[in-house]
Every structure is written in structure tokens, then in C-alpha cells.
XYZ file of C-alpha atoms in Angstrom:
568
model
C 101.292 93.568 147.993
C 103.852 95.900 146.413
C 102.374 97.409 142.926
C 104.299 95.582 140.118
C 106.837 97.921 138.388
C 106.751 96.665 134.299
C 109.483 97.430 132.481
C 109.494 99.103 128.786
C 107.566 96.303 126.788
C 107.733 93.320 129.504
C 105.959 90.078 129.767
C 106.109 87.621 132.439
C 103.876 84.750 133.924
C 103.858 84.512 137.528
C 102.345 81.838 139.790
C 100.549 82.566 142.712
C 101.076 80.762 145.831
C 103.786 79.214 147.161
C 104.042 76.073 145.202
C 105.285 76.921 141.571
C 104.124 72.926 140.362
C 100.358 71.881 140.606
C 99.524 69.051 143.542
C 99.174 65.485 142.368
C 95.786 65.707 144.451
C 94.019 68.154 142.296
C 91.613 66.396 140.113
C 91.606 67.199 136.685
C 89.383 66.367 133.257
C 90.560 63.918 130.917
C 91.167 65.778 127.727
C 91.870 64.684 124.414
C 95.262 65.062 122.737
C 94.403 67.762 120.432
C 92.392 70.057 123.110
C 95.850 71.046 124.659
C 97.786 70.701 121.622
C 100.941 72.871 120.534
C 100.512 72.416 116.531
C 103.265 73.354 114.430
C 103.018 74.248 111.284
C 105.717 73.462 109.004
C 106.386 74.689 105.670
C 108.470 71.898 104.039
C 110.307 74.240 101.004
C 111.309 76.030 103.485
C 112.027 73.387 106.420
C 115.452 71.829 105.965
C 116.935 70.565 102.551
C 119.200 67.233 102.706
C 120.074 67.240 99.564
C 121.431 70.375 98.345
C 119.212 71.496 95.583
C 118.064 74.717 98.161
C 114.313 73.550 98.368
C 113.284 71.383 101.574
C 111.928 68.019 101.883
C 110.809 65.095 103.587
C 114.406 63.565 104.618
C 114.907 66.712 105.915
C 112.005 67.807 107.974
C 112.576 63.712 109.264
C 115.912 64.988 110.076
C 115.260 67.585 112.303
C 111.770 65.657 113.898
C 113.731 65.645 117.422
C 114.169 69.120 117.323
C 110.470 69.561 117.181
C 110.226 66.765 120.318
C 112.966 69.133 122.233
C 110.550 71.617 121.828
C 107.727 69.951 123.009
C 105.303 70.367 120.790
C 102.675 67.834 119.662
C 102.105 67.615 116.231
C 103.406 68.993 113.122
C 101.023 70.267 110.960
C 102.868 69.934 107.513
C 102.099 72.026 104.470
C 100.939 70.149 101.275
C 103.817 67.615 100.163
C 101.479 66.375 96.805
C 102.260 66.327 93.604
C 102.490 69.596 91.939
C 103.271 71.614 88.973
C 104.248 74.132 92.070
C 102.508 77.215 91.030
C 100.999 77.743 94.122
C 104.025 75.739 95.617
C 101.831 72.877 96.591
C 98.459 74.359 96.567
C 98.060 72.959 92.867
C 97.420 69.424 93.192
C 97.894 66.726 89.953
C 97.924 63.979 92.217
C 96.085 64.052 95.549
C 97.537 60.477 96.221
C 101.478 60.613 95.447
C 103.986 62.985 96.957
C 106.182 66.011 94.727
C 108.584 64.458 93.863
C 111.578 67.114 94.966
C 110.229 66.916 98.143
C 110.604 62.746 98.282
C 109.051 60.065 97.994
C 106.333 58.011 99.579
C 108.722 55.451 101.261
C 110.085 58.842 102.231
C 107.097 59.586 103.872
C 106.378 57.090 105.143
C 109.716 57.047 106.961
C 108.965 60.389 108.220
C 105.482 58.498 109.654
C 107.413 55.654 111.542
C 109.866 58.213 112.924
C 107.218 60.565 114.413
C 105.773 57.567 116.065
C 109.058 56.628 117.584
C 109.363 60.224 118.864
C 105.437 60.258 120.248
C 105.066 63.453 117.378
C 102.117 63.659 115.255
C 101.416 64.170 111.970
C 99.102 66.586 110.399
C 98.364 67.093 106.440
C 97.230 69.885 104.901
C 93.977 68.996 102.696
C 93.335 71.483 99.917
C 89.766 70.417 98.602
C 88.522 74.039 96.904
C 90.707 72.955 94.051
C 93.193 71.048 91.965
C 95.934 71.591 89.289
C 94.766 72.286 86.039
C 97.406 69.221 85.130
C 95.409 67.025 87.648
C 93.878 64.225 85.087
C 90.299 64.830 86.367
C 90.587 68.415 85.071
C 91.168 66.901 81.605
C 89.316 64.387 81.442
C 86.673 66.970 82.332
C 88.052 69.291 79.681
C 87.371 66.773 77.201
C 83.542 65.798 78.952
C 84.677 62.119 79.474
C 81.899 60.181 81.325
C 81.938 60.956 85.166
C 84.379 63.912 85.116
C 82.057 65.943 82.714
C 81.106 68.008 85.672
C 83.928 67.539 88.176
C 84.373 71.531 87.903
C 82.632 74.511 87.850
C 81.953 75.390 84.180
C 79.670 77.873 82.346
C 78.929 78.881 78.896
C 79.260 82.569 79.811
C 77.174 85.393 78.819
C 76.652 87.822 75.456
C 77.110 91.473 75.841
C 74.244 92.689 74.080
C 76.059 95.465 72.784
C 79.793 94.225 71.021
C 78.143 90.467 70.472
C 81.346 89.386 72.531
C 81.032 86.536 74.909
C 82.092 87.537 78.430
C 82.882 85.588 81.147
C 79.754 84.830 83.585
C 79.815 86.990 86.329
C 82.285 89.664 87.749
C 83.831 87.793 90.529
C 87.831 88.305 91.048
C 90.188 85.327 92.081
C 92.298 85.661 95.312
C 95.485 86.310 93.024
C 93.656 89.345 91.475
C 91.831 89.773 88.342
C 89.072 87.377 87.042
C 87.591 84.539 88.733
C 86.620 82.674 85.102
C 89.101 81.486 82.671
C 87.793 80.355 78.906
C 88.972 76.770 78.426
C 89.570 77.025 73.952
C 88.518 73.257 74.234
C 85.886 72.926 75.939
C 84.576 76.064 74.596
C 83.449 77.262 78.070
C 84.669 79.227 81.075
C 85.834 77.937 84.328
C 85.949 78.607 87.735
C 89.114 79.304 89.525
C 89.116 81.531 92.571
C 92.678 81.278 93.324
C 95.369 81.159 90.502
C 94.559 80.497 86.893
C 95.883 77.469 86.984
C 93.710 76.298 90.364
C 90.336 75.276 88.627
C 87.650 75.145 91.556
C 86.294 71.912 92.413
C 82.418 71.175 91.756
C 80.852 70.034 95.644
C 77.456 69.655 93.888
C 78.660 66.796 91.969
C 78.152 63.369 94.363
C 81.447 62.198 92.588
C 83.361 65.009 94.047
C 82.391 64.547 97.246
C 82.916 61.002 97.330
C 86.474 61.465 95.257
C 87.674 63.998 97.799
C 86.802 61.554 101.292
C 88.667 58.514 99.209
C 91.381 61.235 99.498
C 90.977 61.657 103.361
C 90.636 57.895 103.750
C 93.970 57.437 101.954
C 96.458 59.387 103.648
C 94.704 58.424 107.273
C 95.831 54.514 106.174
C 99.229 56.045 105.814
C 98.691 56.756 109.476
C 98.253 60.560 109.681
C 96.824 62.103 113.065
C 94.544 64.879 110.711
C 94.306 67.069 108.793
C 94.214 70.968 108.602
C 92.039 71.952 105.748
C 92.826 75.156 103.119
C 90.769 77.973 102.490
C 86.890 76.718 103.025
C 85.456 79.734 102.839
C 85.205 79.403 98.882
C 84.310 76.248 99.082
C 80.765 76.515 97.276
C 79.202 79.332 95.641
C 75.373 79.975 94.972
C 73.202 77.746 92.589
C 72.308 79.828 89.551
C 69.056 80.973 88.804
C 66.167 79.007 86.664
C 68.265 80.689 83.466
C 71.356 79.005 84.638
C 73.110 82.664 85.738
C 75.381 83.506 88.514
C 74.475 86.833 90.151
C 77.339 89.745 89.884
C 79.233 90.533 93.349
C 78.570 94.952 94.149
C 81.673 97.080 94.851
C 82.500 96.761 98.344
C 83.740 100.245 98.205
C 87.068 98.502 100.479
C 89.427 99.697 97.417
C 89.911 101.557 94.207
C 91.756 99.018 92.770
C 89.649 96.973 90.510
C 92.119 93.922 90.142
C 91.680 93.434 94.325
C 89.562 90.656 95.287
C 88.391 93.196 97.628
C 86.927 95.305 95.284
C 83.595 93.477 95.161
C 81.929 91.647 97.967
C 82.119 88.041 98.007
C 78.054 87.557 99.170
C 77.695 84.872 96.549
C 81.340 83.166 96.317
C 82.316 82.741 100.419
C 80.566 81.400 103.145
C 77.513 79.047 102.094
C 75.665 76.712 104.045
C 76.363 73.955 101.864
C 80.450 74.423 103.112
C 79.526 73.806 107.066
C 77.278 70.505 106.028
C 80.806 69.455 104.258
C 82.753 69.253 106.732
C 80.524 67.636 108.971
C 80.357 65.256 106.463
C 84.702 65.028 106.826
C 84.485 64.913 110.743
C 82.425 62.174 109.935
C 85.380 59.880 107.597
C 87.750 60.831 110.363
C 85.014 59.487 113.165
C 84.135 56.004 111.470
C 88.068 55.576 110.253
C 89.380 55.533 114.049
C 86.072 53.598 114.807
C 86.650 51.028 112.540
C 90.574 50.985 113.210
C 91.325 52.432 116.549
C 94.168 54.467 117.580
C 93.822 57.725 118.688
C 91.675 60.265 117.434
C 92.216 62.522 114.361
C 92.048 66.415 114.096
C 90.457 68.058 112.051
C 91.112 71.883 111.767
C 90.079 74.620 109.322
C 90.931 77.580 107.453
C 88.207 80.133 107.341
C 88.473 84.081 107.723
C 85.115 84.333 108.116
C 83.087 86.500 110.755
C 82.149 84.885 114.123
C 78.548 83.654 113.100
C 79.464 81.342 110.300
C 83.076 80.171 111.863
C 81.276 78.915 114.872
C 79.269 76.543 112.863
C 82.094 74.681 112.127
C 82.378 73.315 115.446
C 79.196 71.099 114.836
C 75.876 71.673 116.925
C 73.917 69.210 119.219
C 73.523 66.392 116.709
C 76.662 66.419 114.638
C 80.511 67.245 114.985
C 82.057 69.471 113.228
C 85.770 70.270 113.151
C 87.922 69.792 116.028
C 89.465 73.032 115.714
C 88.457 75.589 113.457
C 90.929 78.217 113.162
C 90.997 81.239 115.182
C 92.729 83.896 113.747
C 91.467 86.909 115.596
C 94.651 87.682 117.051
C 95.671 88.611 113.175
C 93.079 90.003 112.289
C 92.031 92.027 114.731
C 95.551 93.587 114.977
C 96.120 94.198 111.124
C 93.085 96.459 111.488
C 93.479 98.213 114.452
C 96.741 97.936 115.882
C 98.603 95.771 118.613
C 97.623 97.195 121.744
C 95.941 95.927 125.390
C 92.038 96.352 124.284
C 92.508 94.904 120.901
C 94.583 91.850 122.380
C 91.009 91.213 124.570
C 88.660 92.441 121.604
C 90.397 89.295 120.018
C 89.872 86.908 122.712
C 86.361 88.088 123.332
C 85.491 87.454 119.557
C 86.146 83.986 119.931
C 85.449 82.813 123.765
C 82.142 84.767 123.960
C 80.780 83.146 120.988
C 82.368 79.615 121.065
C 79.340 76.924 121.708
C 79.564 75.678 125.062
C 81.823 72.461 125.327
C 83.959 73.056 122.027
C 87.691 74.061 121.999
C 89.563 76.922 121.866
C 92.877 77.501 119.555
C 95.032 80.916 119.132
C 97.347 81.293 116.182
C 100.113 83.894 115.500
C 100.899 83.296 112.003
C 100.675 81.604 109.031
C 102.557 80.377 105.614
C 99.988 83.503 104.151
C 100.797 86.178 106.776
C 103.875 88.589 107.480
C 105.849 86.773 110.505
C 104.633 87.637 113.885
C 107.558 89.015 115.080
C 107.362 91.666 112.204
C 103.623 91.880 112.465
C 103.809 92.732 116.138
C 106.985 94.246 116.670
C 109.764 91.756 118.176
C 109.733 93.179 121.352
C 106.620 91.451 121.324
C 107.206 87.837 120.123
C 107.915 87.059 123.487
C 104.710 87.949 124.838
C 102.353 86.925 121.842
C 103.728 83.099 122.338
C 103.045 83.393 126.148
C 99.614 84.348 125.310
C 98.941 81.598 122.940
C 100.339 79.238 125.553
C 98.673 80.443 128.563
C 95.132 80.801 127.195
C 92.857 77.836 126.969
C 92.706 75.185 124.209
C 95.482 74.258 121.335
C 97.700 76.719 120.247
C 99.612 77.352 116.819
C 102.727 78.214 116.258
C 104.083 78.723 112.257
C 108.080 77.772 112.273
C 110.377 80.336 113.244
C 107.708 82.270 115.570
C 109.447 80.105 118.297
C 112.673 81.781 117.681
C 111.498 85.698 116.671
C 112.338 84.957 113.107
C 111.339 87.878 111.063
C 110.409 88.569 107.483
C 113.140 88.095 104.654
C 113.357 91.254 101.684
C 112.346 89.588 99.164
C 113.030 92.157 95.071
C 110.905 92.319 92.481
C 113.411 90.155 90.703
C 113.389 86.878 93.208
C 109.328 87.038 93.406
C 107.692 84.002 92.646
C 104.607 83.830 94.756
C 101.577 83.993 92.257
C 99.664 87.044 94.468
C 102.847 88.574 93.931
C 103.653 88.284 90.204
C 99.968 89.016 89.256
C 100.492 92.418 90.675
C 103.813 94.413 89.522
C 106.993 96.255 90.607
C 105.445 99.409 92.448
C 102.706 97.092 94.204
C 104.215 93.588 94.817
C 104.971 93.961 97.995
C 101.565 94.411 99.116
C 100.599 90.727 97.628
C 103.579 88.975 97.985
C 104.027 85.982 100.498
C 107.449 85.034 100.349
C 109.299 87.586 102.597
C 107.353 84.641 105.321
C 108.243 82.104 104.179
C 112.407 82.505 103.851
C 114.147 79.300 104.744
C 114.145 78.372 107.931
C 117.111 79.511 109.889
C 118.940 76.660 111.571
C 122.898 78.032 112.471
C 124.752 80.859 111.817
C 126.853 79.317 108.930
C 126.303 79.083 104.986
C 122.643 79.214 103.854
C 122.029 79.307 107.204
C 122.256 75.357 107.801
C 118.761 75.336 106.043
C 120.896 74.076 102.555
C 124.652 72.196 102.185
C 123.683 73.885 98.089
C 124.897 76.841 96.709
C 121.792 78.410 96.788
C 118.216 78.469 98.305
C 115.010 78.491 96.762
C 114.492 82.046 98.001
C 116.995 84.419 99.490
C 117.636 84.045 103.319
C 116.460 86.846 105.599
C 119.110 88.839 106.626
C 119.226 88.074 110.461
C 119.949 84.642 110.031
C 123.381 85.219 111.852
C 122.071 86.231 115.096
C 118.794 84.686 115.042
C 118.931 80.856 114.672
C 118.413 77.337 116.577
C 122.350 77.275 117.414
C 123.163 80.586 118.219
C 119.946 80.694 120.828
C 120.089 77.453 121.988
C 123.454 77.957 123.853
C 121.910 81.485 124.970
C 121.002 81.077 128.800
C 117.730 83.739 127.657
C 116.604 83.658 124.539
C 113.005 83.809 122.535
C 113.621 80.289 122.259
C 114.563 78.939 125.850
C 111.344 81.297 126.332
C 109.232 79.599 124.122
C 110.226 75.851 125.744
C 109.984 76.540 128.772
C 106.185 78.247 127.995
C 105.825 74.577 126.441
C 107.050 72.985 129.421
C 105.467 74.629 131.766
C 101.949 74.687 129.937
C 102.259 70.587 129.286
C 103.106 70.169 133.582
C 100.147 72.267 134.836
C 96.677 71.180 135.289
C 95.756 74.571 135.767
C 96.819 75.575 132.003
C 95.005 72.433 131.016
C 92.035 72.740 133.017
C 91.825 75.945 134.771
C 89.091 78.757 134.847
C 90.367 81.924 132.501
C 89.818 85.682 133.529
C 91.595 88.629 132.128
C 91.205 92.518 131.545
C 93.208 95.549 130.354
C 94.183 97.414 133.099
C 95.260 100.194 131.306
C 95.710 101.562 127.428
C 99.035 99.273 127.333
C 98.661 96.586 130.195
C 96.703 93.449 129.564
C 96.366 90.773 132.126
C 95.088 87.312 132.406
C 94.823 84.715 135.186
C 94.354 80.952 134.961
C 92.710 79.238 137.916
C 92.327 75.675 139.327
C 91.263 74.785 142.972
C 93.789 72.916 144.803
C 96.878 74.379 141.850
C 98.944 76.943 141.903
C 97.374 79.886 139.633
C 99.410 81.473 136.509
C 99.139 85.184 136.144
C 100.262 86.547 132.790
C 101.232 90.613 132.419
C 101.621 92.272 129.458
C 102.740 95.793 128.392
C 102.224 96.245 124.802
C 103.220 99.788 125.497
C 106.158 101.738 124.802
C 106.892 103.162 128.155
C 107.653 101.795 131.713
C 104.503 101.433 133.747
C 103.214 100.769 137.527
C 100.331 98.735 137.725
C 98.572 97.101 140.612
C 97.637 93.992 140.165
C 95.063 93.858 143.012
C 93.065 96.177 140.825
C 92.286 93.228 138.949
C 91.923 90.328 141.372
C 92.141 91.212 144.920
C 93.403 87.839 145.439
C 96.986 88.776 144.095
C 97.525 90.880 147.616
C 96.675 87.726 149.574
C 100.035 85.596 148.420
C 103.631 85.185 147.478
C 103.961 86.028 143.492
C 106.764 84.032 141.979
C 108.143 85.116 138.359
C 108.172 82.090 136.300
C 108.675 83.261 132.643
C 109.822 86.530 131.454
C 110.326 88.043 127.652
C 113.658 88.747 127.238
C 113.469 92.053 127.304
C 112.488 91.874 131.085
C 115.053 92.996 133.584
C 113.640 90.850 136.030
C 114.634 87.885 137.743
C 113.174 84.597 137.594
C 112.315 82.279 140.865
């Protein structure tokens, strides 16, 4: 076999063999729906607006369902549509049961439902269960200790300083959004805790109510007919017990920053990661379990949030006697690279990290990006985006995709003066931009024309990003080679072979820029995928990595669009 000649930054999948589509003969394992899913995750202000007022809603994500069916992807996981004072733009719940109203209603919703099921497209919900609003009427009826919502949150009398004879909030631990995790409540006369925004009082898990509140919740919107749900930030989910004096331990500096405001400032030993969190979502894998075994249907996901290290992510998954979630989150391929760099031996330091400590018989995922994350394409360079979504596809398991990776959408510029993510405006001018979220989450760019078909209004709810011209549904739609006719076709060709569905996995780097991965199946064509995340043309020779590849015909199936290659 000639060596294969990359050119600068390429990415193709190859199949080995002479037949490009698997055999009908080759036996295969029945899977469930979600353990070769393509999620996409949708981020309705930003989706499509259909009625001019520049934010999106349900109409219009219902609207443009079929383009998510042309795409091919399963189910769309939709960021929360609930009733909200919109601080956190949705992550503030008043009403875990009703829908914001600028977004629609529930009739709207429930049209969205019945036209997902005509389309064979699933719907995911996000479930944010750390926290409400601090409108949501359990947060004031707990405010003013009514019977049963007394301790619905986390409260605490606070603590003395011995030395001014001021009262001082309980402990040192920071919020996400920077500065204090307590807020004094005048009313109550006592502090609460909120580990996101000020306005995002944490839930109390040790209170049987809560619980039981919070799986009426689950129960609800699965009658509506959801297909799962993706739940937010778990890792905060509990926090320690206090001692026999009723007092929360004090975080120590981490010694990760200077800045004192930074969540990061302090460890988060006794806020993150307790025991008590895994045991609760067995306990949701559980409502999901009994609703389809009471009701039938097919079964519902369950995915979560955590950016947590390996050994407490995995439990998650469940262990011999219980299920856990379906799919918790696997975000290595972010995190790994925000440290360290995009390069060959951290793309398979990322996939190590998560095959090589899954348990045996659970279910991959790979995600690029996130509503809370700089866009791929800027993350990784956009020479890249091409070979980042063929990575996610071709690996085994589910894969997520946040909207706009599919097309190499990258980050809008978002000023000082148009901020309005709370990360962001806790911070200031001169520091903002390390905080903010809302350069990724720019309105999604449909054409070419005004507001970039996202918005028939005169304005949008923040600023478009400013390739929105050239990079759009339209304009690559008609292209014959585009990051989207890449992306579908990775779909296609991912949902039509076994051996992406079923297939053995090996990979390596090859060299300090060339990664490479094989998928196998007896009987099936293999898929070879070649990456150089390099900046420079490069030889490499492939038998170096399977010996196998010198035996047969290598035909190029997919390349990035960068690639000067030709396809068949």
C-alpha cells in the first residue's frame, strides 16, 4: 500500500475493503435508541423566532423540526422552556410545570410533541433540579416558614465574628457567578444557599418533600410524552451535613487563582460531588424505569451534567444492582483540550479517560460543545470542525452535537454594553469576557438575509455573529462541499453501518499531529478515520498502525473540506 499523503489539516474516513455498505448477512446486537443516538441540543432563545420579537420559541423550533429530520439526527435535546423570571435565561425556574410564556405556550408544546412524533424525532428536556427561582412560590412560602416548605432550601442562621459582633454568612463558599455562595434573606432573618446566581436559591435534597416534589416534576412532563431528560449541573447537587453544632466547614484556597471572586479560588471538597448526588439519580433512572413500565413506549434517556473527575462520573452509570443514567456526559474532549491544547495525544488522552474507565456494558457519548462553552469551531480552530464531528460520529456510543457545530458556526462579539449573561455582568468591563456565555449562544444562523432568517423583527435578543453571511443553512446547503453536507453525510453514513453501531474500536497517534482510529465488524466493511490536527502537510503510513490497511483497496468516503482529495 502507498503511504497516505495528508494534506495541511485533513480529515477523512475511509472504508476498507471493497464494499463501501455493510452485508445484510452480518449479524449485529440489538441496541437501544439512545446507545447510537445523535442528540441535539437546542437552545430555544436562540433557535428560530416566529414571531418577531428577536427571542426564539416553540412555534419556531416546531417550524424548523424537519430540518433537524434532514439532518438525521435523533432527538433534540431542548434547553429549559419553564417559566422564568429569565435571569439565568431559563435556569431560574417559578414554575417547573408551565412553559415561559415568550417562548409559547403549552398547547404550543404540545404541538411541538405531536409534530416530532410525526417526524420519528425525539424530545429531550432539560431538568434543572439544584435549584429554582427565587419567585418560584415554594421559595416563599419557605421564606415565610409555611408548613411543609419550611425547609424546602438550604438555610442557616450564619455565624458571629467574634471580633466586630457582625453576623457573617456561614461558610466561605463562592457561587458559580462569582462572589458568595449565601445570601441573607431580611425576612426570614437567615442566609441562604445559592451556588449559582443570587437569585437561584439551592434546593434542600435532605428534605423527603423535595425529593418527592422534584420526581412529580419528572413524572409530569414524561405524561406530556417526552423521550428524557438531560439533567443541569449535578455536581452541586448536595453539600456536606454540618457538624453536631450545626456548622458548615470552610472550602481552603485552591491556589488555581488570585482572584478571590472566582469560584475557583477555593476548593469545592464540601459543595461538589457527594455520595448522596449518585444515590439521586438512581433514584430518577428509577421514575423513568417504572413510567415506561407502567405505560410502554419506548424507553427514556436520561443524561447528566457533571464536570467531575473520572471516579465519581462513572458512578453515574449505576453498578450491578441499580441503573444509573443512560448517558452521563462526557466532556473530555473539552476539557482536556482547554487545558492542554488540541493536538493528536490529547485527542486520545480524552478518549482514554472515558473508555478505559467506563464499567463494562454501559455507553459511551462524545460532546463538542455546549450552551456554557465557546463554540467548537472557535475552541478548536475551524479547520477543525470538520474533523471533531467525524470523531464524535465515528467513535462508539451517542454523540452530541450543540446547534450550529453542524455548520462551523463560530462565536458572536458580544460588548460590554449588550452583556446580559449573569457570569458576565457579575464580573466587569476589563474581565467580562472571561465569564461571559453569550458570544455561544448568538442566534442561530439560518440564511444569508436580515437577522439572518433567525428573526422577521427588527432586532435580536443578542447581536448576530458576524459570519452569518457566509456561514448559514442556505448558503451551505446548495454548496456541493460544505461543513454541513459533511456533517449529514457523517450522520448518514454512521446510521447505515453496523460496523459504527456495533464494531470493535482501536486507535493511536501516529505521530505529534496524526491521530487515527479504526472501527471493525466481521463480515462489514471497516471505517478508518485520519486526522491531522497539525499545521503542516504530512506522510504517514497507515500500515504502521494496522498491518491490515496494506492487505486491501482503501476507499475515501468523507473528507473535511479542507481536503484536496477526492471522494469514491
Amino acid at each position: 500500500m502507498q503511504p497516505l499523503h495528508l494534506s495541511i489539516v485533513v480529515c477523512c474516513l475511509l472504508a476498507l475493503g471493497h464494499a463501501c455498505q455493510d452485508s445484510a448477512s452480518v449479524p449485529t446486537t440489538a441496541k437501544d435508541w439512545w446507545e447510537t443516538a445523535q442528540f441535539y441540543q437546542i437552545y430555544p432563545r436562540s433557535f428560530m423566532d416566529s414571531d418577531g420579537d428577536g427571542i426564539g420559541d416553540l412555534n419556531g423550533i416546531t417550524s424548523k423540526l424537519e430540518y433537524l429530520k434532514e439532518l438525521g439526527v435523533t432527538a433534540a435535546w431542548l434547553s429549559p422552556i419553564f417559566k422564568s423570571p429569565m435571569v439565568d435565561f431559563g435556569y431560574d425556574i417559578s414554575d417547573f410545570f408551565d412553559i415561559q410564556p415568550e417562548y409559547g405556550t403549552l398547547e404550543d408544546f404540545r404541538n411541538l410533541i405531536r409534530r416530532a412524533n410525526e417526524l420519528d424525532l425525539k424530545i429531550i428536556l432539560d431538568f434543572v433540579p439544584n435549584h429554582s427561582s427565587n419567585e418560584n412560590e415554594w421559595f416563599k412560602k419557605s421564606v415565610r416558614r409555611e408548613k411543609g416548605y419550611a425547609d424546602y432550601y438550604v438555610w442557616h442562621d450564619g455565624k458571629v465574628n467574634a471580633a466586630t459582633g457582625e453576623r457573617e454568612p456561614p461558610t466561605n463558599w463562592l457561587q458559580y457567578f462569582r462572589g458568595s455562595a449565601w445570601e441573607w434573606n431580611e425576612q426570614r432573618q437567615q442566609y441562604y444557599l445559592h451556588q449559582f446566581a443570587v437569585q437561584q436559591p439551592d434546593l434542600n435534597y435532605r428534605n423527603p418533600d423535595v425529593v418527592a416534589q422534584m420526581k412529580r416534576v419528572l413524572r409530569y412532563w414524561l405524561n406530556e410524552g417526552v423521550a428524557g431528560f438531560r439533567c443541569d449541573a449535578l455536581p452541586p447537587l448536595f453539600e456536606v451535613l454540618p457538624d453536631g453544632q450545626g456548622q458548615y466547614p470552610d472550602e481552603v484556597v485552591s491556589g488555581a487563582t488570585e482572584d478571590a471572586e472566582d469560584r475557583d479560588y477555593l476548593t469545592t471538597t464540601y459543595i461538589e460531588n457527594q455520595p448522596e448526588t449518585v444515590d439521586m439519580v438512581y433514584q430518577w433512572r428509577e421514575v423513568l424505569d417504572d413510567h415506561r413500565r407502567i405505560h410502554g413506549g419506548n424507553s427514556s434517556v436520561l443524561l447528566i451534567e457533571t464536570y467531575s473527575p473520572a471516579w465519581f462520573t462513572m458512578q453515574f452509570y449505576g453498578n450491578r444492582t441499580v441503573n444509573g443514567a443512560h448517558l452521563p456526559f462526557n466532556f473530555n474532549l473539552i476539557t482536556v483540550m482547554e487545558k492542554s491544547g488540541l493536538s493528536a495525544a490529547n485527542v486520545q488522552q480524552a478518549i482514554d479517560l472515558w473508555l478505559q474507565n467506563m464499567p463494562a456494558g454501559r455507553t459511551a457519548n462524545w460532546v463538542l460543545g455546549n450552551h456554557d462553552k465557546r463554540r467548537a469551531a472557535s475552541r478548536y480552530g475551524l479547520e477543525h470542525i470538520d474533523g471533531m464531528n467525524m470523531l464524535v460520529m465515528i467513535l462508539p456510543g451517542a454523540s452530541v452535537t450543540y446547534q450550529g457545530e453542524e455548520l462551523g458556526m463560530t462565536d458572536g462579539q458580544i460588548s460590554w454594553e449588550d452583556t446580559v449573561d449573569p457570569w458576565g455582568c457579575n464580573s466587569n468591563a476589563d474581565i467580562y469576557e472571561q465569564y461571559t456565555r453569550d458570544p455561544e449562544r448568538t442566534p442561530f444562523q439560518w440564511t444569508s438575509g436580515s437577522n439572518a432568517g433567525f428573526s422577521m423583527g427588527p432586532t435580536t435578543w443578542l447581536p448576530l455573529a458576524d459570519d452569518y453571511q457566509t456561514v448559514n443553512v442556505e448558503t451551505e446547503s446548495a454548496a456541493n462541499h460544505s461543513h454541513l453536507t459533511i456533517y449529514k453525510s457523517l450522520i448518514a453514513l454512521r446510521r447505515s453501518s453496523k460496523t459504527l453501531q456495533n464494531g470493535s474500536t482501536k486507535y493511536a497517534v501516529l505521530n505529534d499531529d496524526v491521530f487515527v482510529l479504526k472501527r471493525s465488524l466481521s463480515g462489514a466493511a471497516s471505517i478508518v478515520y485520519v486526522c491531522n490536527f497539525g499545521s503542516a502537510a504530512v506522510t504517514v503510513d497507515l500500515t504502521e498502525f494496522d498491518k491490515s490497511l496494506g492487505k486491501d483497496t482503501l476507499r475515501l468516503l468523507v473528507r473535511s473540506l479542507d481536503s484536496a482529495k477526492s471522494e469514491g
